[in-house]
């Protein structure tokens, strides 16, 4: 939700009487003071490291799990599906194993 949508929602609440004038001004000030999260802030791909603890082969799936917040078994399933479907899962995994540094 963008800042303009948030302000519109706050204004509607204020008009409906759910927020007093002071509460409306405080909420608006907090909204403008807090940095809005951008889509790139959620996952930081610049700090991916291969896991030393959560690994079957090279620790790539464990490292991706830490960086993205998904479980490592989901990443393993994704690589397996890419291998079965397109045949590229193994190649992608090996390239990530080579280029992603270890913790």
Short mmCIF file of C-alpha atoms in Angstrom, two decimals:
data_model
loop_
_atom_site.label_atom_id
_atom_site.label_comp_id
_atom_site.label_asym_id
_atom_site.label_seq_id
_atom_site.Cartn_x
_atom_site.Cartn_y
_atom_site.Cartn_z
CA UNK A 1 0.00 0.00 0.00
CA UNK A 2 1.43 3.38 -1.00
CA UNK A 3 1.66 6.43 1.22
CA UNK A 4 -1.14 8.16 -0.66
CA UNK A 5 -3.42 5.17 -0.04
CA UNK A 6 -2.51 5.23 3.65
CA UNK A 7 -3.27 8.95 3.91
CA UNK A 8 -6.57 8.43 2.11
CA UNK A 9 -7.48 5.63 4.54
CA UNK A 10 -6.53 7.81 7.53
CA UNK A 11 -8.61 10.67 6.11
CA UNK A 12 -11.61 8.37 5.70
CA UNK A 13 -11.25 7.18 9.29
CA UNK A 14 -10.99 10.80 10.44
CA UNK A 15 -14.08 11.79 8.47
CA UNK A 16 -16.01 8.83 9.90
CA UNK A 17 -15.15 9.96 13.42
CA UNK A 18 -12.92 7.00 14.26
CA UNK A 19 -9.91 9.32 14.72
CA UNK A 20 -9.79 12.61 16.56
CA UNK A 21 -7.94 15.59 15.07
CA UNK A 22 -4.90 14.92 17.26
CA UNK A 23 -4.84 11.19 16.45
CA UNK A 24 -5.17 11.95 12.75
CA UNK A 25 -2.24 14.39 12.85
CA UNK A 26 -0.09 11.94 14.87
CA UNK A 27 -0.83 9.07 12.49
CA UNK A 28 -0.05 11.25 9.49
CA UNK A 29 3.23 12.41 11.07
CA UNK A 30 4.26 8.80 11.81
CA UNK A 31 3.39 7.78 8.28
CA UNK A 32 5.58 10.47 6.72
CA UNK A 33 8.41 9.96 9.23
CA UNK A 34 8.73 6.21 8.71
CA UNK A 35 10.56 5.05 5.59
CA UNK A 36 8.29 3.16 3.25
CA UNK A 37 9.57 -0.33 2.45
CA UNK A 38 10.37 -0.87 -1.17
CA UNK A 39 10.02 -4.30 -2.81
CA UNK A 40 13.80 -4.74 -2.90
CA UNK A 41 14.16 -4.25 0.85
CA UNK A 42 12.40 -7.48 1.73
CA UNK A 43 15.09 -9.78 0.36
CA UNK A 44 18.73 -8.77 0.30
CA UNK A 45 20.35 -10.88 -2.40
CA UNK A 46 23.74 -9.18 -2.01
CA UNK A 47 24.41 -11.04 1.24
CA UNK A 48 23.60 -14.60 0.18
CA UNK A 49 26.00 -17.11 1.70
CA UNK A 50 26.02 -20.88 1.42
CA UNK A 51 25.00 -22.48 4.69
CA UNK A 52 27.44 -24.57 6.69
CA UNK A 53 24.74 -26.12 8.87
CA UNK A 54 21.74 -26.63 6.58
CA UNK A 55 23.25 -28.48 3.67
CA UNK A 56 22.91 -31.65 1.68
CA UNK A 57 25.45 -30.93 -1.03
CA UNK A 58 26.81 -27.40 -1.19
CA UNK A 59 24.60 -25.45 1.20
CA UNK A 60 23.01 -23.40 -1.57
CA UNK A 61 19.42 -24.13 -0.54
CA UNK A 62 20.19 -23.45 3.11
CA UNK A 63 21.75 -20.10 2.19
CA UNK A 64 18.82 -19.17 -0.01
CA UNK A 65 16.49 -20.11 2.84
CA UNK A 66 18.22 -17.71 5.21
CA UNK A 67 18.23 -14.89 2.62
CA UNK A 68 14.64 -15.22 1.46
CA UNK A 69 12.82 -16.51 4.52
CA UNK A 70 11.56 -19.64 2.74
CA UNK A 71 12.40 -23.03 4.21
CA UNK A 72 15.31 -24.87 2.66
CA UNK A 73 13.10 -27.84 1.70
CA UNK A 74 11.10 -25.48 -0.53
CA UNK A 75 14.28 -24.43 -2.33
CA UNK A 76 15.27 -28.08 -2.71
CA UNK A 77 11.86 -28.82 -4.18
CA UNK A 78 12.21 -25.87 -6.59
CA UNK A 79 15.60 -27.10 -7.80
CA UNK A 80 14.24 -30.64 -8.17
CA UNK A 81 11.26 -29.39 -10.18
CA UNK A 82 13.51 -27.28 -12.41
CA UNK A 83 15.73 -30.31 -12.97
CA UNK A 84 12.82 -32.57 -13.87
CA UNK A 85 10.91 -29.99 -15.91
CA UNK A 86 13.54 -28.01 -17.72
CA UNK A 87 16.77 -29.83 -16.97
CA UNK A 88 18.36 -26.59 -15.83
CA UNK A 89 18.05 -27.08 -12.08
CA UNK A 90 21.34 -28.91 -11.78
CA UNK A 91 23.16 -26.30 -13.85
CA UNK A 92 21.71 -23.43 -11.81
CA UNK A 93 22.57 -25.19 -8.55
CA UNK A 94 26.16 -25.83 -9.64
CA UNK A 95 26.60 -22.22 -10.76
CA UNK A 96 25.24 -20.97 -7.45
CA UNK A 97 27.52 -23.41 -5.62
CA UNK A 98 30.50 -21.96 -7.47
CA UNK A 99 29.65 -18.26 -7.22
CA UNK A 100 28.01 -17.91 -3.79
CA UNK A 101 30.64 -17.73 -1.03
CA UNK A 102 30.35 -19.87 2.09
CA UNK A 103 29.38 -18.41 5.48
#
